[in-house]
């Protein structure tokens, strides 16, 4: 993990302490990524004799960025991306353009809804990307880091992410702050 990523992740965590917000981000990020690449799979591109789609061409720099931030997390994200690209290509090849867009638009609304509910309801603060637009690219890294931690991997990430979470709802229900462990 490079120092830049460590700093960015620590900043991102401040906006994502509530576990329900984290769960909403898993679904929101996957949904939005799929919604972004689905219609772009309709646009064929040929580069140096290789047939591909605009989806892959536009996603490649971001996938490389994630690999550069942290190789292990980047590889896992790449694996998820392959699955999502395969599913998007299947849909794009078996559906009309109108059908692809009729799938894409509700997915965008659903993905944004997951993110907004996560922040407004569970975190009770604005999304991180409002203050720092580069955080848009950190969401997949954060979710993947949480996955690594859940499997007992990457203590370096756990040291950054697993600080005592704010839980405003629990404090209100119990009439005071929660004890910190």
mmCIF file of C-alpha atoms in Angstrom:
data_model
loop_
_atom_site.group_PDB
_atom_site.id
_atom_site.type_symbol
_atom_site.label_atom_id
_atom_site.label_comp_id
_atom_site.label_asym_id
_atom_site.label_seq_id
_atom_site.Cartn_x
_atom_site.Cartn_y
_atom_site.Cartn_z
ATOM 1 C CA UNK A 1 0.000 0.000 0.000
ATOM 2 C CA UNK A 2 1.516 3.293 -1.009
ATOM 3 C CA UNK A 3 1.440 6.421 1.180
ATOM 4 C CA UNK A 4 -0.971 8.240 -1.130
ATOM 5 C CA UNK A 5 -3.494 5.402 -0.908
ATOM 6 C CA UNK A 6 -3.066 5.154 2.855
ATOM 7 C CA UNK A 7 -3.828 8.870 3.237
ATOM 8 C CA UNK A 8 -6.795 8.747 0.834
ATOM 9 C CA UNK A 9 -8.249 5.670 2.530
ATOM 10 C CA UNK A 10 -7.967 7.236 5.989
ATOM 11 C CA UNK A 11 -9.837 10.295 4.727
ATOM 12 C CA UNK A 12 -12.486 8.154 2.995
ATOM 13 C CA UNK A 13 -13.093 6.105 6.172
ATOM 14 C CA UNK A 14 -14.209 9.233 8.025
ATOM 15 C CA UNK A 15 -17.294 9.298 5.786
ATOM 16 C CA UNK A 16 -17.974 5.554 5.994
ATOM 17 C CA UNK A 17 -18.001 4.442 9.609
ATOM 18 C CA UNK A 18 -21.494 2.973 9.827
ATOM 19 C CA UNK A 19 -21.594 -0.712 8.760
ATOM 20 C CA UNK A 20 -25.007 -0.272 7.122
ATOM 21 C CA UNK A 21 -23.596 2.506 4.981
ATOM 22 C CA UNK A 22 -20.797 0.119 4.006
ATOM 23 C CA UNK A 23 -23.368 -2.517 2.994
ATOM 24 C CA UNK A 24 -25.263 0.053 0.942
ATOM 25 C CA UNK A 25 -21.991 0.936 -0.788
ATOM 26 C CA UNK A 26 -21.330 -2.670 -1.797
ATOM 27 C CA UNK A 27 -24.636 -2.824 -3.654
ATOM 28 C CA UNK A 28 -24.453 0.755 -4.897
ATOM 29 C CA UNK A 29 -20.937 0.501 -6.294
ATOM 30 C CA UNK A 30 -21.570 -2.809 -8.059
ATOM 31 C CA UNK A 31 -24.848 -1.505 -9.475
ATOM 32 C CA UNK A 32 -23.353 1.765 -10.690
ATOM 33 C CA UNK A 33 -20.302 0.092 -12.228
ATOM 34 C CA UNK A 34 -22.549 -2.329 -14.120
ATOM 35 C CA UNK A 35 -24.830 0.528 -15.200
ATOM 36 C CA UNK A 36 -21.811 2.473 -16.463
ATOM 37 C CA UNK A 37 -20.350 -0.316 -18.567
ATOM 38 C CA UNK A 38 -23.590 -1.835 -19.867
ATOM 39 C CA UNK A 39 -24.468 0.740 -22.552
ATOM 40 C CA UNK A 40 -20.784 1.266 -23.384
ATOM 41 C CA UNK A 41 -20.663 -2.392 -24.414
ATOM 42 C CA UNK A 42 -22.906 -1.450 -27.333
ATOM 43 C CA UNK A 43 -20.121 0.622 -28.904
ATOM 44 C CA UNK A 44 -17.513 -1.500 -30.683
ATOM 45 C CA UNK A 45 -13.940 -0.234 -30.912
ATOM 46 C CA UNK A 46 -11.009 -1.639 -32.857
ATOM 47 C CA UNK A 47 -7.499 -0.754 -31.716
ATOM 48 C CA UNK A 48 -4.476 -2.223 -33.489
ATOM 49 C CA UNK A 49 -6.613 -5.002 -34.896
ATOM 50 C CA UNK A 50 -8.115 -5.922 -31.537
ATOM 51 C CA UNK A 51 -11.905 -5.820 -31.314
ATOM 52 C CA UNK A 52 -13.232 -4.528 -27.996
ATOM 53 C CA UNK A 53 -15.816 -2.081 -26.697
ATOM 54 C CA UNK A 54 -15.763 1.455 -25.430
ATOM 55 C CA UNK A 55 -16.569 0.070 -21.971
ATOM 56 C CA UNK A 56 -13.214 -1.661 -21.699
ATOM 57 C CA UNK A 57 -11.297 1.255 -23.213
ATOM 58 C CA UNK A 58 -12.751 3.704 -20.670
ATOM 59 C CA UNK A 59 -12.496 1.346 -17.688
ATOM 60 C CA UNK A 60 -8.904 0.273 -18.339
ATOM 61 C CA UNK A 61 -7.245 3.435 -16.908
ATOM 62 C CA UNK A 62 -9.316 3.149 -13.717
ATOM 63 C CA UNK A 63 -8.497 -0.547 -13.341
ATOM 64 C CA UNK A 64 -4.802 0.253 -13.761
ATOM 65 C CA UNK A 65 -5.124 3.080 -11.200
ATOM 66 C CA UNK A 66 -6.598 0.642 -8.658
ATOM 67 C CA UNK A 67 -3.764 -1.814 -9.309
ATOM 68 C CA UNK A 68 -1.214 0.941 -8.747
ATOM 69 C CA UNK A 69 -2.815 2.010 -5.455
ATOM 70 C CA UNK A 70 -2.681 -1.526 -4.054
ATOM 71 C CA UNK A 71 -1.881 -4.607 -6.129
ATOM 72 C CA UNK A 72 -3.811 -7.155 -4.041
ATOM 73 C CA UNK A 73 -6.971 -5.053 -3.844
ATOM 74 C CA UNK A 74 -6.622 -4.136 -7.499
ATOM 75 C CA UNK A 75 -6.422 -7.779 -8.548
ATOM 76 C CA UNK A 76 -9.609 -8.620 -6.641
ATOM 77 C CA UNK A 77 -11.392 -5.633 -8.181
ATOM 78 C CA UNK A 78 -10.137 -6.771 -11.573
ATOM 79 C CA UNK A 79 -11.722 -10.178 -10.909
ATOM 80 C CA UNK A 80 -15.064 -8.566 -10.062
ATOM 81 C CA UNK A 81 -14.728 -6.339 -13.130
ATOM 82 C CA UNK A 82 -14.235 -9.374 -15.378
ATOM 83 C CA UNK A 83 -17.479 -10.855 -14.031
ATOM 84 C CA UNK A 84 -19.364 -7.585 -14.516
ATOM 85 C CA UNK A 85 -17.895 -7.054 -18.000
ATOM 86 C CA UNK A 86 -18.890 -10.589 -18.982
ATOM 87 C CA UNK A 87 -22.447 -10.045 -17.737
ATOM 88 C CA UNK A 88 -22.673 -6.654 -19.468
ATOM 89 C CA UNK A 89 -21.385 -8.108 -22.752
ATOM 90 C CA UNK A 90 -23.942 -10.926 -22.518
ATOM 91 C CA UNK A 91 -26.807 -8.478 -21.981
ATOM 92 C CA UNK A 92 -25.560 -6.123 -24.709
ATOM 93 C CA UNK A 93 -25.323 -8.986 -27.216
ATOM 94 C CA UNK A 94 -28.755 -10.420 -26.407
ATOM 95 C CA UNK A 95 -30.836 -7.272 -25.956
ATOM 96 C CA UNK A 96 -31.812 -4.363 -28.129
ATOM 97 C CA UNK A 97 -30.369 -0.919 -27.560
ATOM 98 C CA UNK A 98 -33.704 0.206 -26.099
ATOM 99 C CA UNK A 99 -33.689 -2.759 -23.706
ATOM 100 C CA UNK A 100 -30.115 -2.032 -22.600
ATOM 101 C CA UNK A 101 -31.096 1.550 -21.773
ATOM 102 C CA UNK A 102 -34.287 0.392 -20.052
ATOM 103 C CA UNK A 103 -32.059 -1.713 -17.794
ATOM 104 C CA UNK A 104 -29.327 0.913 -17.384
ATOM 105 C CA UNK A 105 -31.458 3.855 -16.270
ATOM 106 C CA UNK A 106 -33.171 2.055 -13.347
ATOM 107 C CA UNK A 107 -29.780 0.638 -12.321
ATOM 108 C CA UNK A 108 -28.365 4.164 -12.150
ATOM 109 C CA UNK A 109 -31.297 5.314 -10.014
ATOM 110 C CA UNK A 110 -30.975 2.235 -7.792
ATOM 111 C CA UNK A 111 -27.194 2.639 -7.396
ATOM 112 C CA UNK A 112 -27.479 6.311 -6.498
ATOM 113 C CA UNK A 113 -30.313 5.507 -4.101
ATOM 114 C CA UNK A 114 -28.123 2.972 -2.289
ATOM 115 C CA UNK A 115 -25.393 5.596 -1.901
ATOM 116 C CA UNK A 116 -27.723 8.399 -0.781
ATOM 117 C CA UNK A 117 -29.589 6.217 1.721
ATOM 118 C CA UNK A 118 -26.283 4.948 3.088
ATOM 119 C CA UNK A 119 -25.015 8.450 3.719
ATOM 120 C CA UNK A 120 -28.189 10.296 4.676
ATOM 121 C CA UNK A 121 -29.920 7.618 6.756
ATOM 122 C CA UNK A 122 -27.095 5.605 8.272
ATOM 123 C CA UNK A 123 -24.090 7.937 8.241
ATOM 124 C CA UNK A 124 -26.033 11.201 8.588
ATOM 125 C CA UNK A 125 -23.564 13.183 6.543
ATOM 126 C CA UNK A 126 -22.886 14.059 2.945
ATOM 127 C CA UNK A 127 -20.999 11.649 0.669
ATOM 128 C CA UNK A 128 -17.219 11.893 0.675
ATOM 129 C CA UNK A 129 -17.064 12.792 -2.998
ATOM 130 C CA UNK A 130 -18.893 16.077 -2.296
ATOM 131 C CA UNK A 131 -15.814 17.291 -0.407
ATOM 132 C CA UNK A 132 -13.281 15.400 -2.505
ATOM 133 C CA UNK A 133 -14.379 14.218 -5.984
ATOM 134 C CA UNK A 134 -11.428 11.811 -6.169
ATOM 135 C CA UNK A 135 -13.258 9.707 -3.565
ATOM 136 C CA UNK A 136 -15.495 8.502 -6.383
ATOM 137 C CA UNK A 137 -12.639 6.178 -7.343
ATOM 138 C CA UNK A 138 -11.939 5.051 -3.767
ATOM 139 C CA UNK A 139 -15.288 3.353 -3.141
ATOM 140 C CA UNK A 140 -14.370 0.061 -4.829
ATOM 141 C CA UNK A 141 -11.012 0.023 -3.024
ATOM 142 C CA UNK A 142 -12.728 0.628 0.333
ATOM 143 C CA UNK A 143 -15.309 -2.108 -0.214
ATOM 144 C CA UNK A 144 -12.609 -4.558 -1.306
ATOM 145 C CA UNK A 145 -10.444 -3.616 1.675
ATOM 146 C CA UNK A 146 -13.405 -4.371 3.966
ATOM 147 C CA UNK A 147 -13.710 -7.769 2.260
ATOM 148 C CA UNK A 148 -10.029 -8.502 2.908
ATOM 149 C CA UNK A 149 -10.420 -7.497 6.560
ATOM 150 C CA UNK A 150 -13.529 -9.689 6.949
ATOM 151 C CA UNK A 151 -11.412 -12.666 5.851
ATOM 152 C CA UNK A 152 -8.689 -11.790 8.359
ATOM 153 C CA UNK A 153 -6.298 -10.461 5.735
ATOM 154 C CA UNK A 154 -4.382 -7.202 5.564
ATOM 155 C CA UNK A 155 -3.819 -5.942 9.088
ATOM 156 C CA UNK A 156 -2.369 -2.782 7.558
ATOM 157 C CA UNK A 157 -5.779 -1.979 6.081
ATOM 158 C CA UNK A 158 -7.579 -2.983 9.276
ATOM 159 C CA UNK A 159 -5.467 -0.494 11.237
ATOM 160 C CA UNK A 160 -6.809 2.296 9.024
ATOM 161 C CA UNK A 161 -10.399 1.151 8.568
ATOM 162 C CA UNK A 162 -11.327 -0.471 11.863
ATOM 163 C CA UNK A 163 -11.245 2.492 14.176
ATOM 164 C CA UNK A 164 -14.171 2.928 16.559
ATOM 165 C CA UNK A 165 -17.202 3.794 14.413
ATOM 166 C CA UNK A 166 -19.595 6.646 15.075
ATOM 167 C CA UNK A 167 -23.070 5.284 15.693
ATOM 168 C CA UNK A 168 -25.444 8.236 16.007
ATOM 169 C CA UNK A 169 -28.617 6.123 16.094
ATOM 170 C CA UNK A 170 -27.376 3.934 18.923
ATOM 171 C CA UNK A 171 -26.339 6.990 20.940
ATOM 172 C CA UNK A 172 -29.786 8.567 20.523
ATOM 173 C CA UNK A 173 -31.618 5.381 21.519
ATOM 174 C CA UNK A 174 -29.452 4.762 24.562
ATOM 175 C CA UNK A 175 -29.400 8.378 25.692
ATOM 176 C CA UNK A 176 -25.645 8.784 25.520
ATOM 177 C CA UNK A 177 -22.434 7.852 23.757
ATOM 178 C CA UNK A 178 -21.495 4.247 23.273
ATOM 179 C CA UNK A 179 -18.501 2.897 25.121
ATOM 180 C CA UNK A 180 -15.430 2.674 22.872
ATOM 181 C CA UNK A 181 -13.656 -0.637 22.644
#
